[in-house]
mmCIF file with all atom_site columns, C-alpha atoms in Angstrom:
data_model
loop_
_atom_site.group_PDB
_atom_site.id
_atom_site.type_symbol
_atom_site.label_atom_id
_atom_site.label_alt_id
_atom_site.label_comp_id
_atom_site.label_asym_id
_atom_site.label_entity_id
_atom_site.label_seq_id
_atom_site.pdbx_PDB_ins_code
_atom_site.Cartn_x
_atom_site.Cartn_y
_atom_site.Cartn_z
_atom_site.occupancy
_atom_site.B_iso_or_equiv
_atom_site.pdbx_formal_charge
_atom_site.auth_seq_id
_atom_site.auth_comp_id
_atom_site.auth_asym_id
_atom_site.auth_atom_id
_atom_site.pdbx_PDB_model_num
ATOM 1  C CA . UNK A 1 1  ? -19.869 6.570   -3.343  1.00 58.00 ? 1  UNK A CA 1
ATOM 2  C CA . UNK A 1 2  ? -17.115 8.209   -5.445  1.00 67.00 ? 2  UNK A CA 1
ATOM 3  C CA . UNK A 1 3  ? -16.625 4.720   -7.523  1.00 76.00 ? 3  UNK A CA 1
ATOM 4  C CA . UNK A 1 4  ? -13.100 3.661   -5.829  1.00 84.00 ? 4  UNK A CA 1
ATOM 5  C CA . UNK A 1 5  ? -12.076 0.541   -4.845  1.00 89.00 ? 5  UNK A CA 1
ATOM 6  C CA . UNK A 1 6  ? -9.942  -0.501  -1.496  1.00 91.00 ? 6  UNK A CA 1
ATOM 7  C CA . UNK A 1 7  ? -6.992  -3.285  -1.576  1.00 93.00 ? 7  UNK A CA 1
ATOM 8  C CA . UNK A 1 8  ? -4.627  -4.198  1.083   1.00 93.00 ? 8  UNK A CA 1
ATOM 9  C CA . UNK A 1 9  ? -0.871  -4.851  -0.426  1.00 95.00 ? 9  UNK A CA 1
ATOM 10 C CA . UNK A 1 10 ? 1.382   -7.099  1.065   1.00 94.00 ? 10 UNK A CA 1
ATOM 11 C CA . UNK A 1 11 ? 4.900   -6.293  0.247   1.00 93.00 ? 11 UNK A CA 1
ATOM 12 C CA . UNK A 1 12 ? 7.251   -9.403  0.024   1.00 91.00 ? 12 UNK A CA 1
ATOM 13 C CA . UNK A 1 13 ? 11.089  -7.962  0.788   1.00 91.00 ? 13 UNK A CA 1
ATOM 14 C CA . UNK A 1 14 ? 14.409  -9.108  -0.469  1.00 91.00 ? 14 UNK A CA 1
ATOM 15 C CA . UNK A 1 15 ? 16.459  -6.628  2.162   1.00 84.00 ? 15 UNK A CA 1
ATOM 16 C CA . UNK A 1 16 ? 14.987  -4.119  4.518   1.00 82.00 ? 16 UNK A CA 1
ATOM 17 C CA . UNK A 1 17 ? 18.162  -1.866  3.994   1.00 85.00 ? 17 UNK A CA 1
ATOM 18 C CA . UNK A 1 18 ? 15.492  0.608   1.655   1.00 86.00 ? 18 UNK A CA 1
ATOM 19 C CA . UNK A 1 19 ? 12.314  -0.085  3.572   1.00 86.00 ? 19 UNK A CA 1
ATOM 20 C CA . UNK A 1 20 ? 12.596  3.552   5.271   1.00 90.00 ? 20 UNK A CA 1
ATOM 21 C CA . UNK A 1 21 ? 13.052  4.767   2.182   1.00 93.00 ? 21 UNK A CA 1
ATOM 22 C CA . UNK A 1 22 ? 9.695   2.285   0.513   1.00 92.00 ? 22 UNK A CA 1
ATOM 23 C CA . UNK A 1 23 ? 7.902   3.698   3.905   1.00 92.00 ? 23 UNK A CA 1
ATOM 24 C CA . UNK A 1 24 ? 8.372   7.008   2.842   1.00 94.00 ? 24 UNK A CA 1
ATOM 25 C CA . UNK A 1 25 ? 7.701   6.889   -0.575  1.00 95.00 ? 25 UNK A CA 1
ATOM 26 C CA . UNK A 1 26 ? 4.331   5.691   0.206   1.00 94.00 ? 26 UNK A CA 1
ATOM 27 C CA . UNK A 1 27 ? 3.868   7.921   3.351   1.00 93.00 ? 27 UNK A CA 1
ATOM 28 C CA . UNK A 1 28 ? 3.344   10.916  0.607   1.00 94.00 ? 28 UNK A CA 1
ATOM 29 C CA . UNK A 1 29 ? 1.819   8.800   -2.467  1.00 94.00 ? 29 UNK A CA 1
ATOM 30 C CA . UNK A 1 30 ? -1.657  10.424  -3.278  1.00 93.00 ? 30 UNK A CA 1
ATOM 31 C CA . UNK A 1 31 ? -3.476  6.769   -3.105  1.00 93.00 ? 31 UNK A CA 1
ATOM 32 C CA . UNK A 1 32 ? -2.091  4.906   -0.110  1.00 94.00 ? 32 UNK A CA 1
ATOM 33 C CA . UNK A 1 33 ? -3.703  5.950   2.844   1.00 90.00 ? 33 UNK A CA 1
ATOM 34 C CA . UNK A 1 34 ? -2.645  3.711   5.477   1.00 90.00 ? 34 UNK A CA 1
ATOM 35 C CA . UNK A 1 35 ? 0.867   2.001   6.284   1.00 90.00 ? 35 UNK A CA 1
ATOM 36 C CA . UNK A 1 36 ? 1.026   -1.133  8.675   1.00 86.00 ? 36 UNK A CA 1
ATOM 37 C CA . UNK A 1 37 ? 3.449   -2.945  11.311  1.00 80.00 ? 37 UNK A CA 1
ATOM 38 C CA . UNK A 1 38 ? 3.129   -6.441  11.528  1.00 78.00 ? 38 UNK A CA 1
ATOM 39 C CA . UNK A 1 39 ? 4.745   -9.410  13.600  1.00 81.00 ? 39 UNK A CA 1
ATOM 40 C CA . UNK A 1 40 ? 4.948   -12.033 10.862  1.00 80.00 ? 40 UNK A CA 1
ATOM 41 C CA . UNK A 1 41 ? 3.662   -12.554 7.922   1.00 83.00 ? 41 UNK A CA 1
ATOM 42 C CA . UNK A 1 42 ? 4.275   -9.161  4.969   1.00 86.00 ? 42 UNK A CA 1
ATOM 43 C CA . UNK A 1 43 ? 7.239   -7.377  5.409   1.00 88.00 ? 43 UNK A CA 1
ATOM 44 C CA . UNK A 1 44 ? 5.142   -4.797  4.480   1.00 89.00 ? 44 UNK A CA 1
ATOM 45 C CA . UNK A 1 45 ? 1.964   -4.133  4.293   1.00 92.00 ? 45 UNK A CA 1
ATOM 46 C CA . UNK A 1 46 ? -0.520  -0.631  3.638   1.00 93.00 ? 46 UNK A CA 1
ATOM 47 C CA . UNK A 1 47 ? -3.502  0.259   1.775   1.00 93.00 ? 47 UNK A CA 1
ATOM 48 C CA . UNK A 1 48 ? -4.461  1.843   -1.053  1.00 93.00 ? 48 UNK A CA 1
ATOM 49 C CA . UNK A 1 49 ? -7.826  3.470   -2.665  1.00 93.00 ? 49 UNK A CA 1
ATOM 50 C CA . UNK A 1 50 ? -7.913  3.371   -6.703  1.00 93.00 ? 50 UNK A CA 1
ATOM 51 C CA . UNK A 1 51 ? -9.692  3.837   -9.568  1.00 92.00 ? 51 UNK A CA 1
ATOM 52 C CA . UNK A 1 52 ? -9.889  0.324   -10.495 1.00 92.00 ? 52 UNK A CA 1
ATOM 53 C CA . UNK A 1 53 ? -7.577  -3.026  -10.804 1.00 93.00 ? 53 UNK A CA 1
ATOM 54 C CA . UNK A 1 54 ? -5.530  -1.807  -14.202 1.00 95.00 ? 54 UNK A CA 1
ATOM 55 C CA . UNK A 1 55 ? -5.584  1.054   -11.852 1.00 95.00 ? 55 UNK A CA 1
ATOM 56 C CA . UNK A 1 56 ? -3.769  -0.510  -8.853  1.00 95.00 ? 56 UNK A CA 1
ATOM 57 C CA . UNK A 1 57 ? -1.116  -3.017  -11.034 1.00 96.00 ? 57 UNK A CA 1
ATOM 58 C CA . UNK A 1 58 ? -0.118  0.239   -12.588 1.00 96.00 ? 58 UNK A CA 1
ATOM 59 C CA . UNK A 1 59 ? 0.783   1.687   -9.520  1.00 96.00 ? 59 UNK A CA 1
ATOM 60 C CA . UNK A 1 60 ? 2.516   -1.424  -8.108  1.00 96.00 ? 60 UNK A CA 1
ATOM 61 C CA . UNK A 1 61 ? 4.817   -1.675  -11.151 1.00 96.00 ? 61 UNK A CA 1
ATOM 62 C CA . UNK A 1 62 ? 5.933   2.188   -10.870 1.00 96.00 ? 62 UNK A CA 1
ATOM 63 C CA . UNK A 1 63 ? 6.911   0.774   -6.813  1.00 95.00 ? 63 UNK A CA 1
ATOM 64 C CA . UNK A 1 64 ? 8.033   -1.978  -8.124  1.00 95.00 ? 64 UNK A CA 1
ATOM 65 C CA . UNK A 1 65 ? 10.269  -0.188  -10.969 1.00 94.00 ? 65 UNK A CA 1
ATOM 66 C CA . UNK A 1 66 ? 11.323  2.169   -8.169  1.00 93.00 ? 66 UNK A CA 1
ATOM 67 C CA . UNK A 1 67 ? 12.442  -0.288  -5.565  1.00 92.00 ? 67 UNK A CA 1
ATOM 68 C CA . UNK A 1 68 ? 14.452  -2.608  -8.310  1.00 90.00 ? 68 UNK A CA 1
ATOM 69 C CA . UNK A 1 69 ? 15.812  -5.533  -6.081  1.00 89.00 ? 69 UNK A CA 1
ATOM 70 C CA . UNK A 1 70 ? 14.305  -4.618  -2.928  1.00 91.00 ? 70 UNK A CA 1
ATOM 71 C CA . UNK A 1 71 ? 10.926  -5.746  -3.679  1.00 92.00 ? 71 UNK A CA 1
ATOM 72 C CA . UNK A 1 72 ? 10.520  -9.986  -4.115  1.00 93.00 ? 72 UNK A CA 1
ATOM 73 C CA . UNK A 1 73 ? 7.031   -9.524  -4.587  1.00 93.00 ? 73 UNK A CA 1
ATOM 74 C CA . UNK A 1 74 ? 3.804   -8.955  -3.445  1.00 94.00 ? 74 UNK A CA 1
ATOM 75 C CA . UNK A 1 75 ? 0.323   -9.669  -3.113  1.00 95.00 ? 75 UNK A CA 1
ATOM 76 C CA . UNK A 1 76 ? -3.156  -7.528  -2.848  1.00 94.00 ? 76 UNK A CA 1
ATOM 77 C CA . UNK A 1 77 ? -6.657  -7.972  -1.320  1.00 92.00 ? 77 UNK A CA 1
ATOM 78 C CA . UNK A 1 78 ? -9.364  -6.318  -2.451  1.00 89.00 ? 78 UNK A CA 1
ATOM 79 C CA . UNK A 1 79 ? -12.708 -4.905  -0.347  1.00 77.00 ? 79 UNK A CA 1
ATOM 80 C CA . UNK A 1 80 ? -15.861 -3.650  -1.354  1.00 64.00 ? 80 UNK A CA 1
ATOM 81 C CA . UNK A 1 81 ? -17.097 -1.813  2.255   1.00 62.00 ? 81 UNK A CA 1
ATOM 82 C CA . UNK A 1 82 ? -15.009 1.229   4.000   1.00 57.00 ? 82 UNK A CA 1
ATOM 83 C CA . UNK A 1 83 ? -16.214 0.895   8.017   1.00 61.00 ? 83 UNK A CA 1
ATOM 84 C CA . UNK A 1 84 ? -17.318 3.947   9.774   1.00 63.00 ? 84 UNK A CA 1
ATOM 85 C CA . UNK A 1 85 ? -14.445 4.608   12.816  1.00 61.00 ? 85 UNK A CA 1
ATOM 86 C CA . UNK A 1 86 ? -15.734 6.272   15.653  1.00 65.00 ? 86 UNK A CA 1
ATOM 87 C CA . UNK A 1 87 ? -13.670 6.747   18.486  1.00 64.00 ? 87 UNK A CA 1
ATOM 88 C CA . UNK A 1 88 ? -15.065 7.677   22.141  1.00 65.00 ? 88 UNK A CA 1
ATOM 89 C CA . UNK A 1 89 ? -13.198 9.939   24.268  1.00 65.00 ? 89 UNK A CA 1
ATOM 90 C CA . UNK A 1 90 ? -11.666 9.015   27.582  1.00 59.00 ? 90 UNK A CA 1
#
């Protein structure tokens, strides 16, 4: 409704010895709003709401500026829907 668009990153790592430091640097960036673990596959991986595409490869160069030689490389996803979560109580 408010004209974003959703994209799943997938973060490609050269050495985990700055990932805390990647984890919380998007923990508290305003666009990311979710961080994930995975068994395979990314090193990394979160997601992030933007403005639009020049929006998002903006973004990924300032990470990728910041995290010089940490970073190999990375890959995004985008999606059109946002699913309603509903949780039931136990």
């Amino acid at each position: 409704k408010l004209g974003f668009q959703g994209y799943r990153v997938d973060f490609a790592l050269n050495s985990t010895e700055k990932s805390r430091e990647l984890f919380e640097y998007i923990k508290y960036h305003k666009y990311f709003y979710q961080i994930n673990k995975s068994i395979g596959g990314a090193d990394f991986e979160c997601e992030i709401v933007v403005k639009d595409l020049a929006h998002l490869l903006e973004i990924l160069e300032e990470i990728m500026t910041k995290f010089n030689g940490t970073i190999k490389s990375y890959e995004y996803m985008g999606y059109t829907g946002f699913p309603k979560l509903s949780m039931i109580p136990d």
